[in-house]
Amino acid sequence: MHTYSLYVIHVDNIDKAWRFYVYIVGCKLIKATDVELNLELYGNQLSVRLGTPGANITNENTGEGVCLGVVDWCTLSERLRERKIDFEIETGRRFSVAPGEQCSINFSDPAGNAIQIHGFSIDSDVLAA
């Protein structure tokens, strides 16, 4: 699933954010300046900006957390486990065989932002949940 949405995250240290989002989370670096990182995570665009942290990661259009396909979500979940990221809510699936099956990861970045990433088995399931 590629939603091609823009998510904005405010951080207090752009270097720490770079290390976390690129090396820990596995985002692809598109562009970096002294005050902003443009990143890509499984088709989702992230803009990490120097500013006051504290707001949750949100889509500028919908306010929702990042949505991935289940395969990408599982890959990311395993990557974060390998890198010893503490999950605020343990990874897991809801609605195991019903329409709208979803997975969820909740963790914090070094600036204290709450990050929420969902996984859905197929695009149409996003609306079925």
PDB file of C-alpha atoms in Angstrom, residues 6-126:
ATOM      1  CA  LEU A   6       2.966  13.914   3.670  1.00  0.00           C
ATOM      2  CA  TYR A   7       3.630  13.584   7.391  1.00  0.00           C
ATOM      3  CA  VAL A   8       5.263  16.353   9.427  1.00  0.00           C
ATOM      4  CA  ILE A   9       7.310  15.775  12.572  1.00  0.00           C
ATOM      5  CA  HIS A  10       8.891  18.559  14.648  1.00  0.00           C
ATOM      6  CA  VAL A  11      12.151  17.772  16.455  1.00  0.00           C
ATOM      7  CA  ASP A  12      14.596  19.670  18.649  1.00  0.00           C
ATOM      8  CA  ASN A  13      17.746  18.170  17.111  1.00  0.00           C
ATOM      9  CA  ILE A  14      17.950  17.526  13.377  1.00  0.00           C
ATOM     10  CA  ASP A  15      21.127  15.380  13.665  1.00  0.00           C
ATOM     11  CA  LYS A  16      19.537  13.014  16.217  1.00  0.00           C
ATOM     12  CA  ALA A  17      16.431  12.858  14.043  1.00  0.00           C
ATOM     13  CA  TRP A  18      18.531  11.988  10.979  1.00  0.00           C
ATOM     14  CA  ARG A  19      20.264   9.145  12.798  1.00  0.00           C
ATOM     15  CA  PHE A  20      16.980   7.827  14.191  1.00  0.00           C
ATOM     16  CA  TYR A  21      14.789   8.021  11.084  1.00  0.00           C
ATOM     17  CA  VAL A  22      17.436   6.963   8.560  1.00  0.00           C
ATOM     18  CA  TYR A  23      19.520   4.418  10.486  1.00  0.00           C
ATOM     19  CA  ILE A  24      17.013   3.055  12.994  1.00  0.00           C
ATOM     20  CA  VAL A  25      13.641   3.327  11.252  1.00  0.00           C
ATOM     21  CA  GLY A  26      15.084   2.857   7.748  1.00  0.00           C
ATOM     22  CA  CYS A  27      13.709   5.900   5.959  1.00  0.00           C
ATOM     23  CA  LYS A  28      15.282   6.846   2.650  1.00  0.00           C
ATOM     24  CA  LEU A  29      16.849  10.308   2.773  1.00  0.00           C
ATOM     25  CA  ILE A  30      15.570  12.461  -0.089  1.00  0.00           C
ATOM     26  CA  LYS A  31      16.961  15.864   0.932  1.00  0.00           C
ATOM     27  CA  ALA A  32      18.579  17.345   4.043  1.00  0.00           C
ATOM     28  CA  THR A  33      19.134  20.917   5.191  1.00  0.00           C
ATOM     29  CA  ASP A  34      20.150  22.358   8.557  1.00  0.00           C
ATOM     30  CA  VAL A  35      16.473  22.646   9.544  1.00  0.00           C
ATOM     31  CA  GLU A  36      14.604  19.929   7.649  1.00  0.00           C
ATOM     32  CA  LEU A  37      14.857  16.344   6.442  1.00  0.00           C
ATOM     33  CA  ASN A  38      12.754  15.067   3.576  1.00  0.00           C
ATOM     34  CA  LEU A  39      12.394  11.314   3.938  1.00  0.00           C
ATOM     35  CA  GLU A  40      10.497   8.436   2.365  1.00  0.00           C
ATOM     36  CA  LEU A  41       9.130   5.420   4.257  1.00  0.00           C
ATOM     37  CA  TYR A  42       7.476   2.779   2.084  1.00  0.00           C
ATOM     38  CA  GLY A  43       5.905   5.366  -0.207  1.00  0.00           C
ATOM     39  CA  ASN A  44       5.022   7.844   2.532  1.00  0.00           C
ATOM     40  CA  GLN A  45       6.767  11.208   2.574  1.00  0.00           C
ATOM     41  CA  LEU A  46       8.018  12.448   5.958  1.00  0.00           C
ATOM     42  CA  SER A  47       9.105  16.001   6.615  1.00  0.00           C
ATOM     43  CA  VAL A  48      11.160  16.195   9.812  1.00  0.00           C
ATOM     44  CA  ARG A  49      11.515  19.834  10.762  1.00  0.00           C
ATOM     45  CA  LEU A  50      13.438  21.673  13.430  1.00  0.00           C
ATOM     46  CA  GLY A  51      10.888  23.092  15.841  1.00  0.00           C
ATOM     47  CA  THR A  52       9.045  22.360  19.051  1.00  0.00           C
ATOM     48  CA  PRO A  53       8.499  18.608  19.499  1.00  0.00           C
ATOM     49  CA  GLY A  54       5.421  17.218  21.122  1.00  0.00           C
ATOM     50  CA  ALA A  55       2.879  16.854  18.375  1.00  0.00           C
ATOM     51  CA  ASN A  56       2.197  13.327  17.211  1.00  0.00           C
ATOM     52  CA  ILE A  57       3.211  12.332  13.713  1.00  0.00           C
ATOM     53  CA  THR A  58       0.257  13.304  11.544  1.00  0.00           C
ATOM     54  CA  ASN A  59      -0.775  13.486   7.963  1.00  0.00           C
ATOM     55  CA  GLU A  60      -1.253  17.163   7.105  1.00  0.00           C
ATOM     56  CA  ASN A  61      -4.425  16.232   5.200  1.00  0.00           C
ATOM     57  CA  THR A  62      -6.106  13.659   7.451  1.00  0.00           C
ATOM     58  CA  GLY A  63      -4.385  13.787  10.854  1.00  0.00           C
ATOM     59  CA  GLU A  64      -3.885  10.000  10.768  1.00  0.00           C
ATOM     60  CA  GLY A  65      -0.746   7.992  11.511  1.00  0.00           C
ATOM     61  CA  VAL A  66       1.268   6.347   8.719  1.00  0.00           C
ATOM     62  CA  CYS A  67      -0.466   3.464   6.906  1.00  0.00           C
ATOM     63  CA  LEU A  68       1.554   0.684   5.286  1.00  0.00           C
ATOM     64  CA  GLY A  69       0.754  -2.634   3.686  1.00  0.00           C
ATOM     65  CA  VAL A  70       1.069  -5.600   6.053  1.00  0.00           C
ATOM     66  CA  VAL A  71       4.274  -6.878   4.424  1.00  0.00           C
ATOM     67  CA  ASP A  72       5.987  -3.484   4.801  1.00  0.00           C
ATOM     68  CA  TRP A  73       4.580  -3.147   8.332  1.00  0.00           C
ATOM     69  CA  CYS A  74       6.005  -6.562   9.306  1.00  0.00           C
ATOM     70  CA  THR A  75       9.388  -5.637   7.816  1.00  0.00           C
ATOM     71  CA  LEU A  76       9.434  -2.351   9.751  1.00  0.00           C
ATOM     72  CA  SER A  77       8.249  -4.005  12.973  1.00  0.00           C
ATOM     73  CA  GLU A  78      11.063  -6.561  12.793  1.00  0.00           C
ATOM     74  CA  ARG A  79      13.632  -3.849  11.993  1.00  0.00           C
ATOM     75  CA  LEU A  80      12.570  -1.832  15.053  1.00  0.00           C
ATOM     76  CA  ARG A  81      12.696  -4.937  17.268  1.00  0.00           C
ATOM     77  CA  GLU A  82      16.225  -5.728  16.042  1.00  0.00           C
ATOM     78  CA  ARG A  83      17.265  -2.177  16.933  1.00  0.00           C
ATOM     79  CA  LYS A  84      15.744  -2.524  20.430  1.00  0.00           C
ATOM     80  CA  ILE A  85      13.113   0.205  20.032  1.00  0.00           C
ATOM     81  CA  ASP A  86      10.702   0.266  22.974  1.00  0.00           C
ATOM     82  CA  PHE A  87       7.100  -0.035  21.823  1.00  0.00           C
ATOM     83  CA  GLU A  88       4.566   1.952  23.811  1.00  0.00           C
ATOM     84  CA  ILE A  89       1.898  -0.424  22.607  1.00  0.00           C
ATOM     85  CA  GLU A  90       3.117  -3.897  21.707  1.00  0.00           C
ATOM     86  CA  THR A  91       2.952  -4.751  18.037  1.00  0.00           C
ATOM     87  CA  GLY A  92       0.063  -6.921  17.092  1.00  0.00           C
ATOM     88  CA  ARG A  93      -2.858  -7.506  14.799  1.00  0.00           C
ATOM     89  CA  ARG A  94      -6.529  -6.880  15.301  1.00  0.00           C
ATOM     90  CA  PHE A  95      -9.375  -8.389  13.289  1.00  0.00           C
ATOM     91  CA  SER A  96      -7.196 -11.351  12.392  1.00  0.00           C
ATOM     92  CA  VAL A  97      -9.304 -12.835   9.589  1.00  0.00           C
ATOM     93  CA  ALA A  98     -12.060 -10.257   9.208  1.00  0.00           C
ATOM     94  CA  PRO A  99     -12.170  -7.433   6.673  1.00  0.00           C
ATOM     95  CA  GLY A 100     -10.186  -4.504   7.970  1.00  0.00           C
ATOM     96  CA  GLU A 101      -7.348  -6.597   9.410  1.00  0.00           C
ATOM     97  CA  GLN A 102      -4.772  -4.199  10.761  1.00  0.00           C
ATOM     98  CA  CYS A 103      -1.516  -4.075  12.649  1.00  0.00           C
ATOM     99  CA  SER A 104      -0.237  -1.213  14.763  1.00  0.00           C
ATOM    100  CA  ILE A 105       3.112  -0.001  16.126  1.00  0.00           C
ATOM    101  CA  ASN A 106       3.364   2.831  18.647  1.00  0.00           C
ATOM    102  CA  PHE A 107       6.738   4.190  19.765  1.00  0.00           C
ATOM    103  CA  SER A 108       8.496   7.498  20.414  1.00  0.00           C
ATOM    104  CA  ASP A 109      11.328   9.181  18.553  1.00  0.00           C
ATOM    105  CA  PRO A 110      14.292  10.809  20.390  1.00  0.00           C
ATOM    106  CA  ALA A 111      12.407  14.140  20.552  1.00  0.00           C
ATOM    107  CA  GLY A 112       9.501  12.463  22.347  1.00  0.00           C
ATOM    108  CA  ASN A 113       7.086  12.486  19.416  1.00  0.00           C
ATOM    109  CA  ALA A 114       4.538   9.667  19.502  1.00  0.00           C
ATOM    110  CA  ILE A 115       4.832   7.692  16.269  1.00  0.00           C
ATOM    111  CA  GLN A 116       1.938   5.491  15.162  1.00  0.00           C
ATOM    112  CA  ILE A 117       2.258   3.209  12.152  1.00  0.00           C
ATOM    113  CA  HIS A 118      -0.573   1.004  10.916  1.00  0.00           C
ATOM    114  CA  GLY A 119      -0.504  -1.937   8.535  1.00  0.00           C
ATOM    115  CA  PHE A 120      -3.477  -3.056   6.457  1.00  0.00           C
ATOM    116  CA  SER A 121      -3.638  -6.195   4.361  1.00  0.00           C
ATOM    117  CA  ILE A 122      -5.112  -4.458   1.281  1.00  0.00           C
ATOM    118  CA  ASP A 123      -5.968  -0.849   0.400  1.00  0.00           C
ATOM    119  CA  SER A 124      -9.722  -1.376   0.611  1.00  0.00           C
ATOM    120  CA  ASP A 125      -9.349  -2.694   4.183  1.00  0.00           C
ATOM    121  CA  VAL A 126      -8.356   0.767   5.426  1.00  0.00           C
TER     122      VAL A 126
END
